[in-house]
Amino acid sequence: SDLILTKKKSLNEALVYLSKALQIRLNRLGENSLLTAEAYDAVGMLYCTHEKYNEALEQIKKAFQIRLNILGERHADISISNFNMARVLQLQGQYKEALQLFKQYLGVKLPLVGKNHLQVADCYLHKSEIYKLLGNYRKAIYNAQYALKIKQTKLGKRHLEVANILLHRGNIYHFIKRYENMLADYNEALEIRLRAYGENHAEVAYVYNNIGNCYRRIDKMEEALAYYNKSLSILQKYFTEKDDCIKEVNSNIKSLTIPSGQKYALYFF
């Protein structure tokens, strides 16, 4: 679509601009400069946005090596490179390598900022996402709860970032069939998003879909259908039948007709 092409063009233009800025710093300051490291990081994270992960890692590793040479391994800025490399590896699907770097990040960050820092919470959340993908749901929940506690303390219990973690934890509960916990998290997330967005917003519709899935899993078909229909009626205001979110909610609705005992897949947001 025109929007996708425009976004791609703007990303390409940004990459050209940052690459030129990097070259200027290399010419003026040389390779062994913290400002050069900063430029490498910027180029690397933009490559990540382009989903060019190998190129991203190459740039971020250069930034890491410069910082390591100048600052040493226990400096706060080293944690920046660890975090950025971990994020790229996570997006590449190299989960064990990403986890190792997130742990190194915490090893540097925690003594500097303490355990109740928002950046620490973000790291625990990324670790939770990885553990979920690896099927280690116990560790996924533990890390999600740690992130949630920090976000609630620092941002308040009604913040949208809190809602996002509740949805994430609810999705983990689904895998271990703790449906009461799952529903409680979804309902709390729904309340937060309703306060922030109002009834007719796609972010609210996504929660309605997930609540429908919870009722589907415990065979409460009428409740499931009601929430699916709520989700669909909102999403149809913003999307067409060709969009994935509409297709996925419709697929969830069709699951209600599958006889008991037969397998079916559900789509979560």
Coordinates of C-alpha atoms in Angstrom, one line a residue:
S1 CA 0.0 0.0 0.0
D2 CA 1.0 3.7 -0.3
L3 CA 1.4 3.8 3.5
I4 CA 3.9 0.9 3.5
L5 CA 5.9 2.4 0.6
T6 CA 6.0 5.8 2.3
K7 CA 7.2 4.2 5.5
K8 CA 9.9 2.2 3.7
K9 CA 11.0 5.3 1.8
S10 CA 11.3 7.3 5.1
L11 CA 13.3 4.5 6.7
N12 CA 15.7 4.4 3.7
E13 CA 16.2 8.1 3.9
A14 CA 16.9 7.9 7.6
L15 CA 19.4 5.2 7.0
V16 CA 21.2 7.3 4.4
Y17 CA 21.2 10.3 6.8
L18 CA 22.6 8.3 9.8
S19 CA 25.2 6.5 7.6
K20 CA 26.5 9.9 6.5
A21 CA 26.5 11.2 10.1
L22 CA 28.5 8.1 11.1
Q23 CA 31.0 8.7 8.3
I24 CA 31.5 12.3 9.4
R25 CA 32.2 11.2 13.0
L26 CA 34.7 8.6 11.7
N27 CA 36.5 11.2 9.7
R28 CA 36.6 13.8 12.5
L29 CA 36.9 11.7 15.6
G30 CA 38.2 8.4 14.4
E31 CA 37.0 4.9 15.4
N32 CA 37.9 5.1 19.1
S33 CA 35.3 7.7 20.2
L34 CA 32.1 7.4 22.3
L35 CA 30.3 9.7 19.8
T36 CA 31.3 7.3 17.0
A37 CA 29.9 4.4 19.1
E38 CA 26.7 6.3 19.5
A39 CA 26.4 6.7 15.8
Y40 CA 27.1 3.0 15.2
D41 CA 24.3 2.2 17.7
A42 CA 21.9 4.5 15.8
V43 CA 22.6 2.9 12.5
G44 CA 22.4 -0.6 14.0
M45 CA 19.0 0.0 15.6
L46 CA 17.7 1.5 12.3
Y47 CA 18.8 -1.7 10.5
C48 CA 16.9 -3.6 13.1
T49 CA 13.8 -1.6 12.2
H50 CA 14.4 -2.7 8.6
E51 CA 14.6 -6.3 9.9
K52 CA 18.2 -6.4 8.6
Y53 CA 19.4 -8.1 11.8
N54 CA 22.9 -9.2 10.6
E55 CA 23.7 -5.7 9.6
A56 CA 22.3 -4.4 12.8
L57 CA 24.4 -6.7 14.9
E58 CA 27.5 -5.7 13.0
Q59 CA 27.0 -2.0 13.8
I60 CA 26.0 -2.6 17.5
K61 CA 29.0 -4.9 18.1
K62 CA 31.3 -2.1 16.8
A63 CA 29.7 0.3 19.3
F64 CA 30.1 -2.2 22.1
Q65 CA 33.8 -2.7 21.3
I66 CA 34.5 1.0 21.3
R67 CA 32.8 1.5 24.7
L68 CA 34.5 -1.5 26.1
N69 CA 38.0 -0.2 25.1
I70 CA 37.3 3.3 26.5
L71 CA 35.1 2.6 29.5
G72 CA 35.7 -0.9 30.7
E73 CA 33.1 -3.7 31.2
R74 CA 31.4 -2.4 34.3
H75 CA 30.4 1.1 32.9
A76 CA 26.7 2.0 32.5
D77 CA 27.1 2.6 28.8
I78 CA 28.3 -1.0 28.2
S79 CA 24.8 -2.1 29.3
I80 CA 23.3 -0.1 26.4
S81 CA 25.2 -2.2 23.9
N82 CA 24.3 -5.4 25.7
F83 CA 20.6 -4.5 25.7
N84 CA 20.6 -3.5 22.0
M85 CA 22.5 -6.7 20.9
A86 CA 20.1 -8.8 23.0
R87 CA 17.0 -7.2 21.4
V88 CA 18.4 -7.9 17.9
L89 CA 19.2 -11.5 18.8
Q90 CA 15.7 -11.9 20.3
L91 CA 14.1 -10.7 17.1
Q92 CA 16.3 -13.1 15.1
G93 CA 15.1 -16.0 17.2
Q94 CA 18.5 -16.6 18.9
Y95 CA 16.8 -16.8 22.3
K96 CA 19.5 -18.4 24.4
E97 CA 22.1 -15.9 23.2
A98 CA 19.7 -13.0 23.8
L99 CA 19.0 -14.2 27.4
Q100 CA 22.7 -14.3 28.1
L101 CA 23.1 -10.7 27.1
F102 CA 20.0 -9.6 29.0
K103 CA 21.5 -11.2 32.1
Q104 CA 24.8 -9.4 31.5
Y105 CA 22.8 -6.2 31.1
L106 CA 21.2 -6.7 34.5
G107 CA 24.6 -7.5 36.0
V108 CA 25.8 -4.0 35.0
K109 CA 22.6 -2.1 35.4
L110 CA 21.3 -3.3 38.7
P111 CA 24.2 -2.1 40.8
L112 CA 24.0 1.3 39.1
V113 CA 20.2 2.1 39.2
G114 CA 18.7 -0.4 41.6
K115 CA 16.1 -3.1 41.1
N116 CA 13.1 -0.7 40.8
H117 CA 14.2 1.1 37.6
L118 CA 12.0 1.2 34.5
Q119 CA 14.8 0.0 32.2
V120 CA 15.3 -3.0 34.5
A121 CA 11.5 -3.7 34.2
D122 CA 11.9 -3.6 30.4
C123 CA 14.7 -6.2 30.5
Y124 CA 12.7 -8.5 32.7
L125 CA 9.7 -8.2 30.3
H126 CA 11.9 -9.2 27.3
K127 CA 13.3 -12.1 29.3
S128 CA 9.7 -13.2 30.0
E129 CA 8.8 -13.0 26.3
I130 CA 11.8 -15.2 25.5
Y131 CA 11.0 -17.8 28.2
K132 CA 7.4 -17.9 26.9
L133 CA 8.7 -18.7 23.4
L134 CA 11.0 -21.3 24.8
G135 CA 8.1 -23.0 26.7
N136 CA 9.6 -22.2 30.1
Y137 CA 6.3 -20.8 31.5
R138 CA 7.4 -20.7 35.1
K139 CA 10.3 -18.4 34.4
A140 CA 8.2 -16.4 31.9
I141 CA 5.6 -15.7 34.7
Y142 CA 8.4 -14.9 37.3
N143 CA 10.0 -12.3 35.0
A144 CA 6.6 -10.9 34.0
Q145 CA 5.6 -10.4 37.6
Y146 CA 8.9 -8.7 38.4
A147 CA 8.4 -6.3 35.5
L148 CA 4.8 -5.7 36.5
K149 CA 5.7 -4.9 40.1
I150 CA 8.2 -2.3 39.0
K151 CA 5.9 -0.7 36.4
Q152 CA 3.0 -0.5 38.9
T153 CA 5.3 1.1 41.5
K154 CA 6.9 3.7 39.1
L155 CA 4.0 4.4 36.8
G156 CA 0.9 3.6 38.8
K157 CA -1.5 0.6 38.5
R158 CA -3.6 2.3 35.7
H159 CA -0.8 2.9 33.2
L160 CA -1.1 1.5 29.7
E161 CA 2.3 -0.2 30.1
V162 CA 0.9 -2.1 33.1
A163 CA -2.0 -3.2 30.9
N164 CA 0.4 -4.5 28.3
I165 CA 2.2 -6.7 30.8
L166 CA -1.1 -8.0 32.2
L167 CA -2.1 -9.1 28.7
H168 CA 1.3 -10.7 28.2
R169 CA 1.0 -12.6 31.5
G170 CA -2.5 -13.6 30.7
N171 CA -1.3 -15.1 27.5
I172 CA 1.3 -17.1 29.5
Y173 CA -1.4 -18.4 31.9
H174 CA -3.2 -19.7 28.8
F175 CA -0.4 -22.1 28.1
I176 CA -0.5 -23.6 31.6
K177 CA -4.3 -23.7 31.7
R178 CA -4.7 -21.3 34.6
Y179 CA -7.8 -19.8 33.1
E180 CA -9.0 -17.9 36.3
N181 CA -5.6 -16.1 36.5
M182 CA -5.8 -15.5 32.7
L183 CA -9.3 -14.0 32.9
A184 CA -8.3 -11.8 35.9
D185 CA -5.4 -10.3 34.0
Y186 CA -7.4 -9.7 30.9
N187 CA -10.2 -8.0 32.8
E188 CA -7.7 -5.7 34.6
A189 CA -6.0 -4.8 31.3
L190 CA -9.5 -4.1 29.8
E191 CA -10.3 -1.7 32.6
I192 CA -7.1 0.2 32.0
R193 CA -7.5 0.4 28.3
L194 CA -11.2 1.4 28.6
R195 CA -10.2 4.3 30.8
A196 CA -7.4 5.4 28.4
Y197 CA -9.1 4.8 25.0
G198 CA -12.8 4.5 25.5
E199 CA -15.0 1.7 24.2
N200 CA -14.5 2.0 20.4
H201 CA -10.7 1.5 20.1
A202 CA -8.8 -1.3 18.4
E203 CA -6.7 -1.8 21.6
V204 CA -9.9 -2.5 23.5
A205 CA -11.1 -4.8 20.8
Y206 CA -8.0 -6.9 21.1
V207 CA -8.6 -7.5 24.8
Y208 CA -12.3 -8.4 24.1
N209 CA -10.9 -11.1 21.7
N210 CA -8.6 -12.5 24.3
I211 CA -11.3 -12.6 26.9
G212 CA -13.4 -14.5 24.4
N213 CA -10.6 -17.0 24.0
C214 CA -10.6 -17.6 27.8
Y215 CA -14.3 -18.3 27.8
R216 CA -13.8 -20.6 24.8
R217 CA -11.2 -22.6 26.6
I218 CA -13.6 -23.3 29.6
D219 CA -16.4 -24.1 27.1
K220 CA -18.6 -21.0 28.0
M221 CA -19.7 -20.6 24.4
E222 CA -22.2 -17.8 24.8
E223 CA -19.8 -15.6 26.7
A224 CA -17.1 -16.3 24.2
L225 CA -19.3 -15.4 21.3
A226 CA -20.4 -12.2 23.0
Y227 CA -16.8 -11.0 23.5
Y228 CA -15.8 -12.1 20.0
N229 CA -18.7 -10.1 18.5
K230 CA -17.7 -7.1 20.7
S231 CA -14.2 -7.3 19.3
L232 CA -15.3 -7.8 15.7
S233 CA -17.8 -4.9 15.8
I234 CA -15.0 -2.5 16.9
L235 CA -12.3 -3.8 14.5
Q236 CA -14.6 -3.5 11.5
K237 CA -14.7 0.2 12.0
Y238 CA -10.9 0.4 11.3
F239 CA -10.0 -2.7 9.2
T240 CA -11.4 -4.6 6.2
E241 CA -12.1 -8.3 5.9
K242 CA -8.7 -8.7 4.3
D243 CA -6.8 -7.6 7.4
D244 CA -5.3 -10.3 9.6
C245 CA -7.0 -9.1 12.8
I246 CA -10.5 -9.5 11.3
K247 CA -9.6 -12.9 9.9
E248 CA -8.3 -14.0 13.2
V249 CA -11.3 -13.0 15.2
N250 CA -13.6 -14.7 12.6
S251 CA -11.5 -17.8 12.9
N252 CA -12.0 -17.7 16.7
I253 CA -15.7 -17.5 16.2
K254 CA -15.6 -20.5 13.9
S255 CA -13.9 -22.5 16.6
L256 CA -17.2 -22.4 18.6
T257 CA -18.7 -24.8 16.1
I258 CA -16.0 -27.4 16.5
P259 CA -17.3 -30.4 18.5
S260 CA -15.9 -31.0 22.0
G261 CA -12.8 -33.1 22.0
Q262 CA -11.5 -31.9 18.6
K263 CA -8.4 -29.7 18.4
Y264 CA -8.7 -26.0 17.4
A265 CA -6.4 -23.0 17.3
L266 CA -7.1 -19.6 18.8
Y267 CA -5.6 -16.3 17.9
F268 CA -4.4 -13.9 20.6
F269 CA -3.4 -10.3 20.6

